[in-house]
Amino acid sequence: MFPFIFEWVWDIDHLVFMGGLWYALTIIGLGLTYCVAKTIIDIKSQEGKGGHDTHH
Amino acid sequence: MQKTPEHIKAKRYGMVIDLDKCIGCGDCMVACYAENNIPFKEDESDKMLSTNWIQVYKITNGKPFPETDICYIPKPCMQCAGRHEGHSPCVSVCPATATDYDWPTGIVSQIYTRCFGCRYCMAACPYHARKFNWWDPVWPADMKKYLNPHVSPRMRGVVEKCTFCYHRYQQARDKAYLEDRDELHENEYQTACAVACPTGAIVFGELDNPDHAVHELKQSKYAFRLLEKLNTNPKVYYLSTRKWVHRAGDNYLDGEEPDFGKGPDKKAQQHKESH
Amino acid sequence: MTTPAIPEGVKRCPTRQFALWLAVVGAVLLWGVYAMYLCWYKGLNQTNMNDAYGFALWIWADLAVIALGGGAFFSGFLAYIIGNKEVKHIINYAVIIGFICYSSALLILAIDIGQPLRGWFIFWHANVHSMLTEVAFCLSVYFAVLTIEFLPLIFENPKLDRIPFVHHMAHNLHEVMAVFAATGVFLSFFHQGSLGGVSGVLYGRPFSYRDGLFIWPWTFFLFTWSAAAVGPLFTISVTRLTEAITRKKLVKNSVYQMLAKISGWMLLTYIIAKIIDTWYWATEIAPSMGFAFMDFYSNNPLYGIWILVAEIILGGVVPALILITRKGRENGYLLFTAAILAMIGICLNRWVMVLQVMAVPLLPFQEWFMYSPSWQEVATTILPVAYGIILISLAHRYLLVFPQEKELNPGN
């Protein structure tokens, strides 16, 4: 799974397979990070406006 | 599946079993149990629940008396080299790299502490050479004292198989190293079953080394391997002068006959040429 | 004033009736949990598996639920990537069903492996050449995607929606859902396929072995295609069943029609490919390994040629023909029959690709290896069904799963 685990080999098989995995994990990770960050910004901006109504 | 490091001179250890000499005594199985710390249960009648690294089959030619003939087929792990060397049916499928093709010896290893018991290798092996530990290993009272200290016992929930007594190879290599030798003599590394066989039916050694008996024996015109058509490329050869025994070693379509009297190497050569 | 947990504007059964329902299903669940405990505590000797049957009922159950759960990825593909508007009315339910199927598969796998505590080795020490590694990776990552797809629906529960973080998070997740869905489709393509690859690559097993493209045997593509075809039919069937139990219309008929039509054509193309594959295997691959076609279907008490006919004709050709014709689809009874037949067909396909593969004798002097599951295996296979029913019940009660429910049931 990681290059530091001893059975790792720098060959095309590992690059394609693990590349695909890390690519998917990165997209999911970035997507979630974006959502959480955006949520925090949204809440902050709403608090700034002094609004407490969450139903809009 | 690691590639062979270039500085290692690869060997291919294998076995030739003369079925005309095998009397079905089961000594090979007993020796294997003792050598490899194989657990057993009170009831061993269901062979698909028995842990045995070498199993002796009894087959008959199906003819009535007086033409009845029987044959015993001892079956260890075939240590398949696979479609291309190293692509053994089981090694290629293990998801956790718990079974590996040892390039210097051609032996298929099993790492018990790495195996998590998915049994995909068992599904892949056409010889049923792989055994799962359905139960915790238990030995009667004092038998624990007789366990072989060179072989680790296996825990419940992992797969195990014949290793061609790999620990004996390691010991022989250690000895050779101390004596500043690179090569092992034929008698320095022998499996427990080959040593135990009272009729000398099981012969073990380096298949590609002309100094080893197996090199000559495997080229016999009476040699064959089990399920050769699957292209598993086993390193266990069998000898028999009886055609029906050859026929029992593989599957044939109607009208097909085994290439009796040609030997596997010639057959393989023919196969290559025809493609 | 407290906010009710049940969404506004929809009617749900009284709490007592709901609790009774949960108790009945919960009893079945507990039975499965007890069997699961036995398998973990005492080991796999609790099963009827043996050294010939390393793969058995559980692996079949895994393959079957993943195929049926394929509705989630295919609906996601239609809704978020193709932009089909009709599917959006059923996508929530498809996601929940997918979530149940995938969590069930992971649970069954956790019971199936001999050393469950070492399950993580499949990730840590991954052998990239093994189809099972591909399955494990895609399955767990796709399960994460399904969880993400499920979250906004949970967040929209009236009680949870009052929390500002949850409220905004649900909105933001919706915004980027297409990205997650696309990743899910990518992962699904590979794990559905690699589940087919699991038996397709076994060149020591003439019954399942297939040639293929690069590293992928033809079964890889057949499994993906068939899951995409039958998955939505399972979604339709469960929705219809939910409508029958709750005694109300939840999804407009046009949604069913559209999904059934797509499934029908997918199923037809799949079954043509499957017939070609079977023909090539029977006439080329199996004979080259020394086996005649009928060797696989004779001399045993169960696996006759009937199973192939049932899988391909009854479970493939017939439902495909019903679903591609307008009259067939529009007749509710025929639509449901076709869906059931197709689901049986795909379950049979997964069964033979696991169980029959193990059953076929390879050495000529061996007999067929027959197997029937132990009660522990059956109970642990029913366990996810009970769990699924409970989760669906809770989801339907507390979440607004069907966007058309209010419109279809006015006056609640």
XYZ file of C-alpha atoms in Angstrom:
743
model
C 0.000 0.000 0.000
C 2.884 2.334 0.797
C 6.335 2.424 -0.790
C 7.943 1.859 2.595
C 6.351 -1.566 3.047
C 8.894 -4.136 2.024
C 6.974 -5.943 -0.697
C 6.486 -2.706 -2.612
C 8.120 -2.726 -6.041
C 8.469 0.335 -8.256
C 6.966 -1.311 -11.302
C 4.163 -0.447 -13.677
C 1.727 -2.825 -11.925
C 2.086 -1.038 -8.594
C 1.992 2.403 -10.187
C -1.222 1.708 -12.104
C -3.052 -0.100 -9.298
C -1.953 2.049 -6.391
C -2.149 5.148 -8.582
C -5.834 4.422 -9.162
C -6.421 3.887 -5.455
C -4.645 7.023 -4.280
C -6.289 9.027 -7.048
C -9.746 7.980 -5.791
C -8.808 8.542 -2.154
C -7.408 11.994 -2.964
C -10.585 13.071 -4.743
C -12.735 11.853 -1.860
C -10.436 13.512 0.684
C -10.347 16.827 -1.176
C -14.114 16.734 -1.728
C -14.784 16.222 1.976
C -12.235 18.849 2.991
C -13.892 21.339 0.644
C -17.339 20.588 2.126
C -16.172 20.951 5.724
C -14.202 24.130 4.974
C -17.109 25.658 3.052
C -19.473 24.769 5.886
C -17.275 26.509 8.446
C -17.025 29.598 6.203
C -20.811 29.585 5.717
C -21.429 29.433 9.447
C -18.888 32.162 10.165
C -20.331 34.465 7.522
C -23.824 33.908 8.870
C -22.673 34.639 12.409
C -21.037 37.816 11.073
C -24.375 38.894 9.718
C -25.842 38.194 13.139
C -28.420 35.817 11.773
C -29.340 32.751 13.760
C -31.987 31.433 11.477
C -30.670 28.258 9.925
C -33.764 27.720 7.827
C -33.326 29.673 4.634
C 5.860 -12.122 -6.773
C 9.333 -10.627 -6.678
C 11.660 -10.855 -9.657
C 14.768 -13.010 -9.307
C 17.678 -10.960 -8.087
C 20.318 -11.352 -10.790
C 23.106 -12.576 -8.522
C 21.086 -15.585 -7.348
C 21.487 -18.664 -9.444
C 17.985 -20.075 -9.573
C 17.394 -23.749 -8.920
C 14.250 -25.719 -9.426
C 13.671 -28.331 -6.766
C 11.248 -31.067 -7.667
C 10.189 -34.610 -7.087
C 9.780 -37.727 -9.170
C 7.450 -40.361 -7.701
C 7.559 -43.847 -9.187
C 3.974 -45.054 -8.915
C 4.991 -48.587 -9.887
C 7.131 -48.689 -6.742
C 4.625 -47.079 -4.345
C 2.939 -49.652 -2.123
C 0.598 -47.218 -0.407
C 2.081 -47.732 3.063
C 1.546 -44.096 4.032
C 5.004 -43.719 5.572
C 5.472 -40.482 3.648
C 2.341 -39.060 5.278
C 3.411 -40.092 8.775
C 6.905 -38.670 8.287
C 5.389 -35.444 7.008
C 3.040 -35.126 9.999
C 5.948 -35.574 12.402
C 8.412 -33.373 10.534
C 6.089 -30.461 9.923
C 4.096 -30.393 13.175
C 0.850 -31.083 11.376
C -2.109 -31.202 13.740
C -4.639 -34.037 13.634
C -8.042 -34.761 15.107
C -9.650 -37.774 16.718
C -11.787 -38.341 13.635
C -9.839 -38.050 10.410
C -12.315 -39.887 8.205
C -13.296 -36.797 6.211
C -10.183 -36.195 4.146
C -11.378 -32.777 3.045
C -11.141 -31.723 6.696
C -7.781 -33.441 7.280
C -4.657 -31.385 7.339
C -2.169 -33.388 5.322
C 0.596 -31.916 3.247
C 1.005 -35.148 1.339
C -1.981 -37.351 0.680
C -1.970 -40.852 -0.817
C -4.826 -41.618 -3.204
C -5.762 -45.185 -4.070
C -7.156 -45.642 -7.559
C -8.134 -48.725 -9.562
C -8.428 -49.433 -13.252
C -12.100 -50.287 -12.692
C -11.781 -53.754 -14.213
C -13.136 -56.910 -12.571
C -10.924 -59.676 -11.163
C -8.481 -60.980 -12.378
C -7.656 -57.869 -14.405
C -8.066 -55.523 -11.446
C -5.090 -53.272 -10.953
C -4.545 -50.652 -8.288
C -2.229 -47.707 -7.995
C -1.334 -45.417 -5.097
C -0.681 -41.782 -5.891
C 1.117 -39.767 -3.212
C 0.250 -36.115 -3.790
C 2.264 -33.331 -2.142
C 2.034 -29.693 -3.241
C 3.023 -29.596 -6.916
C 5.029 -26.353 -6.419
C 3.640 -25.164 -9.744
C 5.828 -22.816 -11.740
C 2.686 -21.633 -13.491
C 2.013 -20.471 -17.014
C 5.170 -18.437 -16.873
C 7.661 -19.069 -14.106
C 6.370 -17.618 -10.828
C 2.744 -17.324 -11.934
C 1.549 -20.280 -9.845
C -2.254 -20.527 -9.608
C -2.189 -19.761 -5.880
C 0.613 -17.194 -5.694
C -0.925 -14.897 -8.270
C -4.256 -14.715 -6.429
C -3.208 -14.266 -2.766
C -4.382 -10.748 -1.892
C -1.970 -10.248 1.007
C 1.237 -11.617 -0.523
C 1.075 -14.408 2.068
C 2.202 -17.014 -0.417
C 5.204 -16.414 -2.596
C 7.212 -18.058 -5.339
C 10.744 -18.501 -4.051
C 12.859 -17.864 -7.125
C 16.124 -19.387 -5.870
C 14.436 -22.769 -5.270
C 11.157 -22.690 -7.182
C 9.306 -23.560 -3.978
C 5.926 -21.968 -3.242
C 6.045 -20.628 0.301
C 3.265 -19.903 2.758
C 3.651 -17.166 5.374
C 1.325 -18.228 8.172
C 1.560 -15.000 10.122
C 0.653 -13.035 7.009
C -2.247 -15.225 5.864
C -5.629 -13.914 7.005
C -7.570 -16.937 5.865
C -9.509 -15.766 2.798
C -8.887 -19.176 1.131
C -8.676 -17.745 -2.391
C -5.501 -19.808 -2.899
C -7.482 -22.958 -2.103
C -10.064 -22.031 -4.703
C -7.241 -21.517 -7.193
C -5.387 -24.795 -6.548
C -6.671 -27.614 -8.756
C -4.821 -30.234 -6.678
C -6.421 -29.495 -3.301
C -2.893 -29.230 -1.984
C -3.794 -26.358 0.298
C -5.266 -27.007 3.730
C -7.140 -24.656 6.001
C -6.901 -24.796 9.780
C -10.582 -25.128 10.598
C -9.725 -25.898 14.243
C -7.110 -24.832 16.755
C -4.182 -27.251 16.569
C -4.245 -29.623 19.553
C -1.698 -32.336 20.329
C -2.298 -35.108 22.859
C -0.616 -34.556 26.232
C 3.109 -35.236 25.846
C 3.205 -34.946 22.075
C 3.963 -31.255 22.396
C 7.434 -32.236 23.543
C 8.017 -34.003 20.247
C 7.228 -31.028 18.070
C 9.906 -30.126 15.564
C 11.559 -26.911 16.809
C 12.514 -25.931 13.237
C 8.942 -25.681 12.012
C 6.432 -23.217 13.422
C 3.027 -24.700 14.260
C 0.113 -22.929 12.570
C -2.830 -21.213 14.216
C -6.535 -21.603 13.516
C -7.831 -19.693 10.529
C -4.828 -19.804 8.205
C -3.924 -21.884 5.162
C -0.943 -24.211 5.113
C 0.672 -26.520 2.594
C 3.670 -28.673 1.741
C 6.877 -26.625 1.620
C 9.186 -29.358 0.352
C 10.540 -29.224 3.931
C 11.998 -25.797 3.257
C 13.493 -25.625 6.762
C 15.774 -28.505 5.754
C 16.942 -26.459 2.796
C 17.698 -23.543 5.106
C 19.696 -25.794 7.439
C 21.648 -27.259 4.506
C 22.354 -23.775 3.172
C 23.622 -22.658 6.598
C 25.952 -25.630 6.742
C 27.216 -25.011 3.205
C 27.803 -21.358 4.040
C 29.895 -22.240 7.080
C 31.925 -24.595 4.925
C 32.322 -21.881 2.313
C 30.396 -23.736 -0.359
C 27.846 -22.407 -2.841
C 26.360 -25.677 -3.976
C 24.389 -28.222 -1.963
C 24.963 -31.925 -2.466
C 21.952 -33.946 -3.461
C 21.778 -35.782 -0.132
C 22.189 -32.625 1.944
C 18.676 -31.453 1.266
C 15.989 -34.139 1.130
C 12.345 -33.917 2.121
C 11.021 -36.005 5.028
C 8.732 -38.020 2.738
C 11.498 -38.890 0.301
C 13.728 -40.052 3.161
C 10.932 -42.074 4.765
C 9.724 -43.894 1.641
C 10.714 -47.559 2.185
C 10.646 -48.491 -1.506
C 12.508 -45.466 -2.784
C 9.513 -44.414 -4.840
C 9.942 -40.739 -3.956
C 13.080 -39.143 -5.358
C 13.851 -35.504 -4.636
C 16.391 -33.047 -5.988
C 17.198 -30.270 -8.426
C 15.308 -30.838 -11.638
C 17.811 -28.948 -13.780
C 20.977 -30.353 -12.231
C 22.346 -33.339 -14.190
C 24.105 -34.561 -11.028
C 20.742 -35.137 -9.343
C 18.732 -38.320 -9.980
C 15.500 -36.432 -10.663
C 17.068 -34.753 -13.690
C 17.334 -38.085 -15.501
C 14.149 -39.602 -14.076
C 11.854 -36.780 -15.150
C 12.953 -37.297 -18.746
C 11.801 -40.902 -18.714
C 9.317 -41.736 -21.434
C 7.043 -43.018 -18.675
C 6.994 -39.694 -16.818
C 3.908 -37.521 -16.574
C 2.464 -34.813 -14.355
C -1.014 -34.362 -12.893
C -3.419 -32.153 -14.862
C -0.766 -31.036 -17.325
C -3.411 -29.605 -19.643
C -4.184 -26.848 -17.158
C -0.681 -25.444 -17.752
C 0.046 -25.238 -14.055
C 3.538 -26.548 -14.820
C 4.063 -28.671 -11.679
C 7.471 -29.673 -10.338
C 6.248 -33.082 -9.181
C 6.600 -35.785 -11.811
C 5.182 -39.289 -11.723
C 6.469 -42.466 -13.337
C 4.361 -45.400 -14.407
C 4.662 -47.992 -17.120
C 0.870 -48.498 -16.983
C -1.118 -46.538 -19.520
C -4.310 -46.435 -17.456
C -2.419 -44.677 -14.668
C -1.312 -41.993 -17.117
C -4.919 -41.638 -18.193
C -5.981 -41.120 -14.566
C -3.578 -38.198 -14.250
C -5.372 -35.849 -16.607
C -8.673 -35.252 -18.422
C -9.178 -36.436 -21.969
C -11.995 -35.839 -24.414
C -13.697 -38.763 -26.145
C -11.291 -40.333 -28.569
C -8.261 -38.637 -27.002
C -5.478 -40.735 -25.523
C -2.557 -39.786 -23.297
C 0.791 -39.373 -25.077
C 1.949 -42.532 -23.361
C 5.656 -43.220 -23.667
C 6.696 -39.706 -24.678
C 7.514 -38.052 -21.349
C 6.483 -34.535 -20.256
C 9.491 -32.692 -21.625
C 8.953 -34.035 -25.130
C 5.265 -33.293 -24.812
C 6.006 -29.728 -23.743
C 8.418 -29.340 -26.670
C 5.745 -30.647 -29.053
C 3.240 -28.252 -27.524
C 5.626 -25.325 -28.119
C 6.307 -26.346 -31.690
C 2.630 -26.729 -32.499
C 2.081 -23.124 -31.353
C -41.698 24.000 20.447
C -39.808 20.776 19.764
C -39.154 19.695 16.231
C -40.675 16.297 15.367
C -38.218 13.646 14.169
C -40.552 12.615 11.374
C -40.363 14.789 8.231
C -43.112 17.336 7.792
C -46.066 16.590 5.542
C -45.787 12.797 5.425
C -47.666 10.148 7.357
C -45.946 7.373 9.318
C -47.367 4.457 11.329
C -47.849 4.753 15.131
C -44.723 4.318 17.246
C -46.058 1.124 18.884
C -46.657 -0.574 15.529
C -43.217 0.488 14.368
C -41.571 -0.858 17.531
C -43.345 -4.191 17.125
C -42.137 -4.435 13.531
C -38.571 -3.683 14.613
C -38.814 -6.287 17.382
C -39.834 -9.041 14.969
C -37.055 -8.279 12.497
C -34.689 -7.666 15.403
C -35.241 -11.234 16.634
C -34.025 -12.570 13.282
C -31.105 -10.181 13.473
C -30.149 -11.485 16.915
C -30.232 -15.049 15.626
C -27.720 -14.017 12.949
C -25.599 -12.154 15.468
C -25.441 -15.280 17.640
C -24.273 -17.343 14.638
C -21.726 -14.637 13.851
C -20.458 -14.801 17.406
C -20.091 -18.596 17.103
C -18.076 -18.246 13.888
C -15.768 -15.664 15.418
C -15.388 -17.351 18.784
C -15.214 -21.006 17.770
C -13.834 -20.544 14.273
C -14.909 -21.592 10.807
C -15.399 -25.207 11.902
C -18.929 -23.919 12.547
C -19.483 -23.965 8.797
C -19.854 -26.852 6.380
C -16.967 -25.600 4.294
C -13.956 -27.845 3.813
C -10.686 -27.912 1.900
C -12.546 -28.463 -1.385
C -15.007 -25.701 -0.530
C -12.875 -22.808 0.635
C -15.369 -20.521 -1.080
C -19.025 -21.262 -0.406
C -22.330 -19.659 0.602
C -20.769 -16.493 1.997
C -18.773 -15.670 -1.107
C -21.903 -16.257 -3.159
C -23.838 -13.938 -0.847
C -21.134 -11.306 -1.272
C -21.211 -11.532 -5.033
C -25.001 -11.534 -5.113
C -25.556 -8.525 -2.839
C -22.906 -6.530 -4.663
C -24.546 -7.323 -7.998
C -27.994 -6.378 -6.688
C -26.556 -3.314 -4.967
C -25.245 -2.250 -8.372
C -28.385 -0.108 -8.672
C -26.631 2.543 -6.600
C -23.710 3.100 -8.926
C -25.722 2.791 -12.107
C -28.423 5.179 -10.872
C -25.661 7.527 -9.713
C -24.132 7.310 -13.169
C -27.498 8.094 -14.798
C -28.403 10.878 -12.392
C -25.123 12.732 -11.917
C -23.134 11.992 -15.048
C -25.740 11.552 -17.776
C -27.977 14.093 -16.021
C -31.169 12.020 -16.139
C -33.806 13.924 -14.157
C -36.245 11.034 -13.590
C -33.639 8.947 -11.702
C -33.268 11.711 -9.120
C -36.635 10.668 -7.696
C -35.335 7.235 -6.758
C -31.605 7.884 -6.316
C -31.894 8.337 -2.524
C -33.381 4.908 -2.149
C -30.864 3.403 -4.567
C -28.087 4.851 -2.389
C -29.610 3.450 0.819
C -30.047 0.012 -0.758
C -26.483 0.189 -2.068
C -25.247 1.222 1.374
C -26.982 -1.791 2.927
C -25.661 -4.174 0.274
C -22.080 -2.988 0.567
C -22.008 -2.876 4.363
C -23.504 -6.387 4.338
C -20.818 -7.610 1.975
C -18.100 -6.182 4.200
C -19.689 -7.772 7.271
C -19.953 -11.175 5.605
C -16.328 -10.934 4.483
C -15.332 -10.147 8.058
C -17.012 -13.371 9.184
C -15.691 -15.350 6.232
C -11.986 -14.780 6.768
C -10.210 -17.125 9.142
C -8.301 -14.385 10.971
C -10.664 -11.386 11.052
C -8.243 -9.294 13.101
C -5.774 -9.519 10.240
C -8.262 -8.286 7.664
C -6.257 -5.083 7.198
C -3.359 -7.104 5.755
C -5.209 -7.078 2.436
C -4.557 -3.318 2.314
C -1.227 -3.158 4.054
C 0.480 -6.077 2.276
C -1.553 -5.759 -0.917
C -0.650 -8.020 -3.822
C -1.566 -5.839 -6.766
C -1.895 -8.880 -9.047
C -4.773 -10.381 -7.072
C -8.348 -9.742 -8.145
C -9.375 -9.973 -4.496
C -7.111 -7.038 -3.631
C -8.858 -4.986 -6.281
C -12.208 -6.083 -4.851
C -11.247 -5.166 -1.279
C -9.875 -1.752 -2.212
C -12.724 -0.690 -4.468
C -15.363 -2.183 -2.191
C -14.246 -0.319 0.898
C -13.546 2.956 -0.885
C -16.877 2.760 -2.697
C -18.562 2.039 0.633
C -17.042 5.314 1.854
C -18.499 7.041 -1.226
C -21.933 5.541 -0.526
C -21.719 6.761 3.060
C -20.970 10.254 1.768
C -23.922 9.994 -0.616
C -26.153 8.829 2.256
C -25.069 11.614 4.647
C -26.992 14.590 3.178
C -30.183 12.564 3.350
C -29.618 11.837 7.039
C -28.655 15.474 7.638
C -31.984 16.627 6.239
C -33.894 14.978 9.086
C -35.838 17.823 10.762
C -34.117 17.389 14.133
C -30.603 17.241 12.693
C -31.246 20.027 10.220
C -31.551 22.488 13.096
C -27.838 22.190 13.822
C -26.127 24.868 11.677
C -23.095 22.728 10.820
C -25.250 19.813 9.698
C -27.547 22.089 7.732
C -24.728 23.726 5.763
C -22.815 20.470 5.374
C -25.826 18.808 3.744
C -26.095 21.710 1.311
C -22.383 21.669 0.470
C -22.307 17.885 0.043
C -25.169 18.178 -2.434
C -23.206 20.750 -4.390
C -20.211 18.514 -5.050
C -22.100 15.214 -5.092
C -21.409 14.715 -8.797
C -17.682 14.462 -8.035
C -18.275 11.763 -5.430
C -20.735 9.958 -7.694
C -18.235 9.942 -10.561
C -15.574 8.498 -8.270
C -18.122 5.901 -7.180
C -18.829 4.919 -10.768
C -15.100 4.560 -11.458
C -14.644 2.377 -8.367
C -17.761 0.350 -9.085
C -16.691 -0.468 -12.589
C -13.520 -2.009 -11.194
C -14.884 -3.863 -8.193
C -17.936 -5.279 -9.990
C -15.525 -6.385 -12.667
C -12.871 -7.730 -10.369
C -15.516 -9.804 -8.572
C -16.041 -11.451 -11.950
C -12.299 -11.658 -12.325
C -12.014 -13.552 -9.020
C -13.138 -16.808 -10.617
C -12.321 -15.881 -14.206
C -8.569 -15.836 -13.589
C -8.469 -19.281 -11.976
C -6.677 -21.144 -14.726
C -6.624 -24.229 -12.532
C -10.435 -24.309 -12.634
C -11.722 -25.097 -16.140
C -15.324 -24.307 -15.203
C -14.658 -20.650 -14.495
C -11.496 -19.856 -16.419
C -11.855 -17.364 -19.280
C -9.558 -15.541 -21.694
C -9.844 -11.797 -21.734
C -8.495 -8.368 -22.434
C -5.082 -7.497 -20.921
C -5.244 -8.728 -17.310
C -9.039 -8.913 -17.228
C -10.915 -12.103 -18.116
C -14.235 -11.737 -19.958
C -16.072 -12.427 -16.694
C -14.754 -9.053 -15.515
C -16.849 -7.218 -18.105
C -19.812 -9.590 -17.841
C -20.079 -9.007 -14.092
C -19.982 -5.219 -14.416
C -22.511 -5.215 -17.232
C -24.904 -7.597 -15.493
C -24.748 -5.685 -12.208
C -25.545 -2.451 -14.036
C -28.475 -4.219 -15.724
C -29.969 -5.970 -12.707
C -29.041 -3.513 -9.931
C -31.732 -0.985 -10.938
C -34.281 -3.812 -11.165
C -33.514 -4.662 -7.546
C -33.981 -0.988 -6.649
C -37.336 -0.999 -8.455
C -38.422 -4.231 -6.734
C -37.526 -3.041 -3.242
C -39.302 0.250 -3.897
C -42.408 -1.581 -5.081
C -42.220 -3.792 -2.004
C -41.900 -0.717 0.213
C -44.954 0.777 -1.511
C -46.894 -2.433 -0.859
C -45.933 -2.525 2.826
C -46.513 1.167 3.488
C -49.650 1.073 1.307
C -48.833 4.280 -0.551
C -47.337 5.365 -3.831
C -43.812 6.669 -3.363
C -42.397 7.011 -6.851
C -44.138 7.963 -10.080
C -44.656 5.244 -12.605
C -42.637 7.107 -15.225
C -39.512 6.592 -13.092
C -40.062 2.842 -13.040
C -40.696 2.790 -16.764
C -37.541 4.671 -17.576
C -35.323 2.520 -15.338
C -36.950 -0.700 -16.548
C -36.370 0.254 -20.168
C -32.682 0.965 -19.614
C -32.318 -2.249 -17.578
C -34.054 -4.228 -20.302
C -31.632 -3.132 -22.992
C -28.657 -3.590 -20.692
C -29.890 -7.073 -19.826
C -30.429 -7.990 -23.464
C -26.944 -6.892 -24.507
C -25.497 -8.634 -21.444
C -27.216 -11.910 -22.149
C -26.083 -11.891 -25.791
C -22.509 -11.383 -24.600
C -22.989 -14.097 -21.977
C -24.240 -16.568 -24.596
C -21.224 -15.848 -26.823
C -18.928 -16.219 -23.807
C -20.521 -19.532 -22.816
C -20.318 -20.804 -26.389
C -16.630 -19.920 -26.697
C -15.854 -21.437 -23.300
C -17.734 -24.655 -24.095
C -16.212 -25.149 -27.531
C -12.689 -23.777 -27.093
C -11.473 -23.170 -23.552
C -12.888 -26.187 -21.714
C -11.929 -28.743 -24.423
C -8.358 -27.385 -24.476
C -8.214 -28.302 -20.775
C -9.533 -31.790 -21.427
C -13.165 -31.198 -20.505
C -16.249 -31.736 -22.620
C -19.136 -29.327 -22.048
C -21.406 -31.958 -20.478
C -18.660 -33.024 -18.023
C -19.672 -29.947 -16.040
C -23.364 -30.805 -16.002
C -23.548 -34.546 -15.358
C -22.730 -37.259 -12.790
C -23.858 -35.250 -9.801
C -27.064 -34.763 -7.839
C -27.517 -31.019 -8.409
C -25.699 -29.358 -11.260
C -27.547 -30.400 -14.404
C -27.921 -28.493 -17.639
C -31.089 -27.031 -16.106
C -29.025 -24.551 -14.145
C -27.505 -23.071 -17.303
C -30.894 -22.928 -19.030
C -32.463 -21.319 -15.960
C -29.697 -18.738 -15.737
C -29.540 -17.745 -19.400
C -33.043 -18.287 -20.760
C -35.342 -17.824 -17.756
C -33.150 -15.355 -15.892
C -31.819 -13.496 -18.933
C -33.538 -13.767 -22.292
C -37.133 -13.843 -20.970
C -36.906 -10.820 -18.620
C -34.892 -8.875 -21.197
C -37.586 -9.418 -23.820
C -40.342 -8.405 -21.389
C -38.507 -5.252 -20.366
C -37.612 -3.991 -23.819
C -41.231 -4.098 -24.992
C -43.459 -1.210 -23.954
C -46.429 -3.483 -23.224
C -44.304 -5.703 -20.994
C -42.981 -2.784 -18.984
C -46.306 -1.045 -18.597
C -47.968 -4.117 -17.164
C -47.110 -3.903 -13.472
C -47.360 -7.644 -12.977
C -45.093 -8.444 -15.934
C -42.573 -5.793 -14.913
C -42.309 -7.263 -11.425
C -42.062 -10.829 -12.821
C -39.278 -9.779 -15.188
C -37.398 -8.090 -12.359
C -37.670 -11.177 -10.151
C -36.550 -13.464 -12.985
C -33.568 -11.266 -13.792
C -32.554 -11.186 -10.132
C -32.810 -14.970 -9.895
C -30.751 -15.187 -13.083
C -27.949 -13.052 -11.745
C -27.973 -14.841 -8.370
C -27.716 -18.169 -10.206
C -24.832 -16.808 -12.251
C -22.980 -15.786 -9.085
C -23.827 -19.167 -7.528
C -22.368 -21.244 -10.336
C -19.336 -18.989 -10.610
C -18.529 -19.772 -6.970
C -20.157 -23.011 -5.879
C -20.144 -25.020 -9.095
C -16.535 -24.013 -9.699
C -15.631 -25.731 -6.436
C -17.906 -28.714 -7.080
C -16.418 -29.878 -10.383
C -13.919 -32.732 -9.892
C -10.602 -32.067 -11.610
C -8.666 -35.311 -11.257
C -10.516 -38.001 -13.178
C -10.639 -40.346 -10.193
C -12.364 -37.782 -7.963
C -16.094 -37.505 -7.347
C -18.085 -34.247 -7.459
C -17.670 -32.210 -4.292
C -21.111 -31.417 -2.919
C -21.865 -28.971 -0.141
C -24.789 -27.688 1.863
C -24.397 -24.800 4.284
C -24.599 -25.171 8.070
C -27.251 -23.246 10.008
C -24.557 -20.841 11.161
C -23.763 -19.998 7.545
C -27.442 -19.557 6.709
C -28.119 -17.421 9.792
C -25.160 -15.144 9.112
C -26.355 -14.766 5.511
C -29.865 -13.834 6.643
C -28.411 -11.425 9.220
C -27.711 -8.697 6.622
C -31.244 -9.069 5.251
C -32.690 -8.347 8.708
C -30.230 -5.500 9.159
C -31.253 -4.122 5.771
C -34.951 -4.224 6.631
C -34.304 -2.402 9.905
C -32.199 0.277 8.243
C -34.761 0.787 5.485
C -37.546 1.024 8.065
C -35.654 3.639 10.049
C -34.690 5.564 6.926
C -38.228 5.585 5.599
C -39.650 6.681 8.949
C -37.261 9.479 9.761
C -35.926 10.683 6.410
C -37.583 12.009 3.319
C -36.272 9.278 1.039
C -38.773 9.796 -1.777
C -38.999 13.396 -3.003
C -42.309 12.629 -4.741
C -43.987 11.194 -1.632
C -45.738 14.432 -0.596
C -46.958 15.110 -4.112
C -48.251 11.558 -4.581
C -49.959 11.433 -1.163
C -51.646 14.800 -0.647
C -53.689 15.464 2.438
C -51.320 13.784 4.939
